[in-house]
Each structure stands twice: as structure tokens, then as C-alpha cells.
mmCIF file of C-alpha atoms in Angstrom:
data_model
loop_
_atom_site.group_PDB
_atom_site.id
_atom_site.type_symbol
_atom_site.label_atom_id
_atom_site.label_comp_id
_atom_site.label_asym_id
_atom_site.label_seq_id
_atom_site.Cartn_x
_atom_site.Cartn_y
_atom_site.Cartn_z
ATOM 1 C CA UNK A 318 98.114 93.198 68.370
ATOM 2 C CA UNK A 319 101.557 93.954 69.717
ATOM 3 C CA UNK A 320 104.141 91.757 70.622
ATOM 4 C CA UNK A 321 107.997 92.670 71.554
ATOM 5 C CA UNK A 322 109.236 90.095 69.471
ATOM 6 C CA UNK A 323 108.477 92.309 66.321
ATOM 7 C CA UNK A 324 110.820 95.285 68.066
ATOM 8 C CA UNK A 325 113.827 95.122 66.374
ATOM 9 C CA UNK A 326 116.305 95.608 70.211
ATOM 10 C CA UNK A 327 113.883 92.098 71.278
ATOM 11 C CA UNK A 328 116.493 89.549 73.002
ATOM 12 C CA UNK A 329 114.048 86.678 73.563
ATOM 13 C CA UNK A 330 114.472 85.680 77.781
ATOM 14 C CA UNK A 331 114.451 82.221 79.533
ATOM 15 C CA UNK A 332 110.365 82.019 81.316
ATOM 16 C CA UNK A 333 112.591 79.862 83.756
ATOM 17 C CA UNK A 334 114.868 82.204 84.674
ATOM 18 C CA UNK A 335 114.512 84.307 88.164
ATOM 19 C CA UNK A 336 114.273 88.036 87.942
ATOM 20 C CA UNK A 337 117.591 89.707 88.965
ATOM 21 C CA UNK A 338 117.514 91.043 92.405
ATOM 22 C CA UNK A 339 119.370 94.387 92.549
ATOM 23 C CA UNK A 340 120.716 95.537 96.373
ATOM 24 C CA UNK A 341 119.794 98.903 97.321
ATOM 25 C CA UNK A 342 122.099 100.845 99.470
ATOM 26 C CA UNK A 343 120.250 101.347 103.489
ATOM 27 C CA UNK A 344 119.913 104.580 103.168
ATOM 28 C CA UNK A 345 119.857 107.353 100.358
ATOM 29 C CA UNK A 346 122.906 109.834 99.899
ATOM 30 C CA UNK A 347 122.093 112.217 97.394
ATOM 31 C CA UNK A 348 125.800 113.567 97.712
ATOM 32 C CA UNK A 349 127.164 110.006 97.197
ATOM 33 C CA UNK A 350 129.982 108.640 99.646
ATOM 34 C CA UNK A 351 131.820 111.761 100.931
ATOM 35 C CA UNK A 352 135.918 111.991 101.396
ATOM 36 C CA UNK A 353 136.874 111.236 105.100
ATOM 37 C CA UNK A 354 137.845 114.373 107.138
ATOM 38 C CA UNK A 355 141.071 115.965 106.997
ATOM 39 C CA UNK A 356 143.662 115.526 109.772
ATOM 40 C CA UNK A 357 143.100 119.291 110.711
ATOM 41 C CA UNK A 358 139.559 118.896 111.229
ATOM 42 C CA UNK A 359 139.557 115.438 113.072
ATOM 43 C CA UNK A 360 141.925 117.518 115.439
ATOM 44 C CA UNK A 361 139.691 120.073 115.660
ATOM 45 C CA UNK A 362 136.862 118.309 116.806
ATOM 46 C CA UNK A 363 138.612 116.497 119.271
ATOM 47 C CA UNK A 364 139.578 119.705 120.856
ATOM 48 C CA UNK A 365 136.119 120.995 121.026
ATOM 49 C CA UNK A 366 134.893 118.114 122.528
ATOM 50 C CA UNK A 367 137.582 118.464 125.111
ATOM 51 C CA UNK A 368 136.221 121.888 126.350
ATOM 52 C CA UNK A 369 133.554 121.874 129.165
ATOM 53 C CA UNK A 370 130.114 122.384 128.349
ATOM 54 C CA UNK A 371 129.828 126.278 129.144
ATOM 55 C CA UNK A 372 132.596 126.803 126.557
ATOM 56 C CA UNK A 373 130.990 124.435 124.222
ATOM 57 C CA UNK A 374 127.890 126.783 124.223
ATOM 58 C CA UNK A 375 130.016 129.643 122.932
ATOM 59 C CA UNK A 376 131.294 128.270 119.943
ATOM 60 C CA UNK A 377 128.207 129.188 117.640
ATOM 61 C CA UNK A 378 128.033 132.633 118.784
ATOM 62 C CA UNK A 379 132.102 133.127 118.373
ATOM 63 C CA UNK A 380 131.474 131.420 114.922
ATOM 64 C CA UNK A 381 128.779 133.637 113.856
ATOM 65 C CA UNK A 382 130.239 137.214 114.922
ATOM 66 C CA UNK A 383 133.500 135.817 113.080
ATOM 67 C CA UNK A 384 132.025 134.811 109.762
ATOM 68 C CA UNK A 385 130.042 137.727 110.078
ATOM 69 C CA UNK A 386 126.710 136.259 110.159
ATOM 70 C CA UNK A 387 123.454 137.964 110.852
ATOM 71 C CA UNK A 388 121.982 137.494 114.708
ATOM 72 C CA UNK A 389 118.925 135.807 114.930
ATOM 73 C CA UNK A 390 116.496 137.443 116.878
ATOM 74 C CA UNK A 391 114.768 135.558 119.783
ATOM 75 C CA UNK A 392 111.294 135.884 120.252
ATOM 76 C CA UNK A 393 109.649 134.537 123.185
ATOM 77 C CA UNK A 394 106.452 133.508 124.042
ATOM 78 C CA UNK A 395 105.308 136.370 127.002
ATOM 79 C CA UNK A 396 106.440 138.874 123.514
ATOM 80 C CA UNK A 397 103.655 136.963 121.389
ATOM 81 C CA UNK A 398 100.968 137.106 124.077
ATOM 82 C CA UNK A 399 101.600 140.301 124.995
ATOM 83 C CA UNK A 400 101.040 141.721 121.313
ATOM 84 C CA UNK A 401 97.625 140.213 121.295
ATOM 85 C CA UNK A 402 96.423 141.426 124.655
ATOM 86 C CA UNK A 403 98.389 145.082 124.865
ATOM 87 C CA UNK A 404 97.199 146.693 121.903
ATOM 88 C CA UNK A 405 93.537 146.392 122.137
ATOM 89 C CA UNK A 406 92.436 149.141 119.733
ATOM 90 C CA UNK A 407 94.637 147.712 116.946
ATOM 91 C CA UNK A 408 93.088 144.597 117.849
ATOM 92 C CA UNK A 409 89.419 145.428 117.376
ATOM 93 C CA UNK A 410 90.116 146.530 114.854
ATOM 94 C CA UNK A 411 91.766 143.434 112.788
ATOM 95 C CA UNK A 412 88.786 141.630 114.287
ATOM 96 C CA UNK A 413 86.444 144.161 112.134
ATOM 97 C CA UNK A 414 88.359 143.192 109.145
ATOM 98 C CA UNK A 415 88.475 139.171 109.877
ATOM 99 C CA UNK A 416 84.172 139.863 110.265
ATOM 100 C CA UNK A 417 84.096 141.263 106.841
ATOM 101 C CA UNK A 418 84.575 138.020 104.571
ATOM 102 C CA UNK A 419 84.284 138.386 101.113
ATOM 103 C CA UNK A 420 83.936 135.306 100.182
ATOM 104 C CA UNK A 421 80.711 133.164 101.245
ATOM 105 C CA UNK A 422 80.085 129.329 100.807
ATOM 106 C CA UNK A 423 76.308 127.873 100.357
ATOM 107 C CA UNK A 424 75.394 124.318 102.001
ATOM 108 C CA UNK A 425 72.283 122.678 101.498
ATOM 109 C CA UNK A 426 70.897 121.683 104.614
ATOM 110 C CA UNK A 427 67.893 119.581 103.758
ATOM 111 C CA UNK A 428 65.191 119.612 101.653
ATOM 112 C CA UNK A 429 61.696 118.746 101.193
ATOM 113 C CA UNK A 430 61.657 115.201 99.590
ATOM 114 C CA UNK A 431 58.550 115.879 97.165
ATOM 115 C CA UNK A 432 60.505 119.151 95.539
ATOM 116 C CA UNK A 433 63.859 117.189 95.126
ATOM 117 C CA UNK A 434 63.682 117.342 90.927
ATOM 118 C CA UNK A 435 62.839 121.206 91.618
ATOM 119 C CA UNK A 436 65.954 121.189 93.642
ATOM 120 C CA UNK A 437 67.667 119.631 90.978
ATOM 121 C CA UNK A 438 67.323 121.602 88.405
ATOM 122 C CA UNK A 439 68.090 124.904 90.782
ATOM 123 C CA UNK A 440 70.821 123.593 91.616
ATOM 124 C CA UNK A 441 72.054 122.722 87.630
ATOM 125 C CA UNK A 442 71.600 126.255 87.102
ATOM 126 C CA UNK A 443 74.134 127.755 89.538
ATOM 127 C CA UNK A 444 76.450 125.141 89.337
ATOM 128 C CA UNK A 445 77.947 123.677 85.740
ATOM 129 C CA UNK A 446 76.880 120.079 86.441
ATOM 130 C CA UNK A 447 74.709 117.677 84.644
ATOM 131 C CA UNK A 448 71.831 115.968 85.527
ATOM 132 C CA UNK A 449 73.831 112.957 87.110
ATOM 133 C CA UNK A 450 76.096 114.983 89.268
ATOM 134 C CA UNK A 451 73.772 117.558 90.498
ATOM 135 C CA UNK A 452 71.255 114.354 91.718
ATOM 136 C CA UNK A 453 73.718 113.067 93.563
ATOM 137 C CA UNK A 454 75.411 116.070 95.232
ATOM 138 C CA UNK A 455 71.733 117.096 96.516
ATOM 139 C CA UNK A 456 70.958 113.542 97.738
ATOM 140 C CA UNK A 457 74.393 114.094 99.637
ATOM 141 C CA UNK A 458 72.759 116.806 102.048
ATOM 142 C CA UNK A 459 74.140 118.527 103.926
ATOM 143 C CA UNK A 460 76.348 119.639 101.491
ATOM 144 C CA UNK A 461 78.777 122.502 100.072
ATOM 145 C CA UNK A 462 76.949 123.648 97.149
ATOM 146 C CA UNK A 463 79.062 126.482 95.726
ATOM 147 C CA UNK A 464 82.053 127.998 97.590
ATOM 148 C CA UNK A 465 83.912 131.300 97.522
ATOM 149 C CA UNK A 466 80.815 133.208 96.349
ATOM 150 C CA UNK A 467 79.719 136.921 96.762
ATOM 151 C CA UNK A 468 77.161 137.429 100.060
ATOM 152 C CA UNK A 469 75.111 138.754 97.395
ATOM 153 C CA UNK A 470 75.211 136.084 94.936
ATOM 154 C CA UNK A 471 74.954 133.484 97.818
ATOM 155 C CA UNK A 472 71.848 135.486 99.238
ATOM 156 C CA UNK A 473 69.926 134.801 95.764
ATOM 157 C CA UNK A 474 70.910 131.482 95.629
ATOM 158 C CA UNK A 475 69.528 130.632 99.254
ATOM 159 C CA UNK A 476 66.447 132.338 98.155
ATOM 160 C CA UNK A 477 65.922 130.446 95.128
ATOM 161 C CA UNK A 478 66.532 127.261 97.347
ATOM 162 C CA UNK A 479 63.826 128.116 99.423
ATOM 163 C CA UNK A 480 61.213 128.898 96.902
ATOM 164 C CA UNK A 481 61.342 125.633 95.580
ATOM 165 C CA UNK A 482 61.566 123.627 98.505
ATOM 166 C CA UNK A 483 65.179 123.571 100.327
ATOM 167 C CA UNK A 484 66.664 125.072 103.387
ATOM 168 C CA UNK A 485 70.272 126.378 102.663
ATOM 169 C CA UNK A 486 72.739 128.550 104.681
ATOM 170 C CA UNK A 487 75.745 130.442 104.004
ATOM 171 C CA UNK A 488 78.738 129.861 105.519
ATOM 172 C CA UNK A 489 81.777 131.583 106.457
#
């Protein structure tokens, strides 16, 4: 049994008395209230916003080339297309690459209903579940079994699902 009143920094409060209400600013300045601009730069503004638009434009590229900034490169959309349609060797060939996956997920599609302990108890020994968890992940089907597992490994364990009574497919 606790109680506050046995804290020795305890100041005992009025049960009558409202909470305080504490006023949050609208929004939230991380940099707290900043100085107002200078003269110089109020001045400056004004002019820019005097110029026409064409000149207006120009200002970021003048800025740029005189702090010495790096260019940005554009890259358009006809650029991106092109890549993907022009080279068609290098293409096939990343296709190849995307068809060899390495890793392989297993999903149990259904099962028979009179081998669902066998099931079970499969599916306990490829997985580190208990008895709980794996009952209700197979009464869940379809479902993910095991993910990001060898073809191999996910070969044996669709076999081992279909000796005892399941249907189960790799994805991926």
C-alpha cells in the first residue's frame, strides 16, 4: 500500500480545486520567436518583389553560381522511360536476376479437417511455437507459415504438409 502522503515533497491539494489550465502556443516553433529582419533585408525584399516575373526566375540560379553551389541535375520523365525501353539486353537481364529470389515464403492453403492435429504438430516443428499458437495460426488458413526461407527448405516443408494432410505453396 502506497500513498503520497508518506513522500516526504507531499503538499496535501484542495479535492475542490480545478486543475490549472496551461495555454499552449498555436503552433510549435522549435527555434522560439525569431528577431525581426534587418532594415537591409526588408529593403531587399522589397526590391525583388519589384522586379517582373522573368527576372524573378533568375534569382536562384544567380544565387547559386554566386555562392558557388552545386547544379542540380534535371531529370525528366521521356530520360526515365527511355532507360527502361532502350537498353533491352541490360534489361533481360536484371529481369533474370529479379526471377532468381532467394528467399521463399510458405502459406498454408487449406487442409484436410480430419488431419488438423497432424498439421499441428508439423507445423510446431518448423516453427518455434507452442501448442496454442500453432492451433490457431493453422485454423487461420490461408496463412503465411514461415517467411524468408530457402526454396529448398520451403520445398521440404510443403512436402511434409502434404503427407499429413495440407495443401501449401510457396510464395515469392
Amino acid at each position: 500500500f502506497q500513498s503520497r502522503s508518506f513522500q516526504p515533497d507531499f503538499v496535501p491539494r484542495d479535492p475542490n480545486a480545478k486543475p490549472k489550465r496551461y495555454k499552449y502556443p498555436a503552433f510549435y516553433d522549435p527555434y522560439g520567436p525569431r528577431p525581426p529582419p534587418s532594415d537591409k533585408i526588408i529593403q531587399l525584399a522589397e526590391k525583388i518583389a519589384a522586379l517582373p516575373t522573368a527576372e524573378r526566375n533568375q534569382i536562384g540560379q544567380a544565387l547559386n553560381e554566386r555562392t558557388r553551389h552545386p547544379r542540380m541535375q534535371q531529370i525528366s520523365v521521356e530520360v526515365i522511360g527511355m532507360s527502361s525501353q532502350g537498353g533491352t539486353a541490360g534489361a533481360t537481364k536484371t529481369e533474370e536476376k529479379k526471377a532468381e529470389k532467394t528467399a521463399f515464403d510458405v502459406k498454408l492453403e487449406k487442409f484436410d479437417t480430419a488431419a488438423k492435429i497432424k498439421i499441428i504438430k508439423e507445423v510446431r516443428t518448423f516453427t518455434s511455437l507452442g501448442l496454442k499458437e500453432a492451433k490457431e495460426l493453422v485454423e487461420k488458413a490461408p496463412v503465411v507459415l514461415k517467411q524468408g526461407i530457402t526454396k529448398e527448405e520451403a520445398n521440404g516443408i510443403i512436402e511434409k504438409l502434404k503427407a499429413v494432410g495440407g495443401t501449401a505453396v510457396m510464395e515469392r
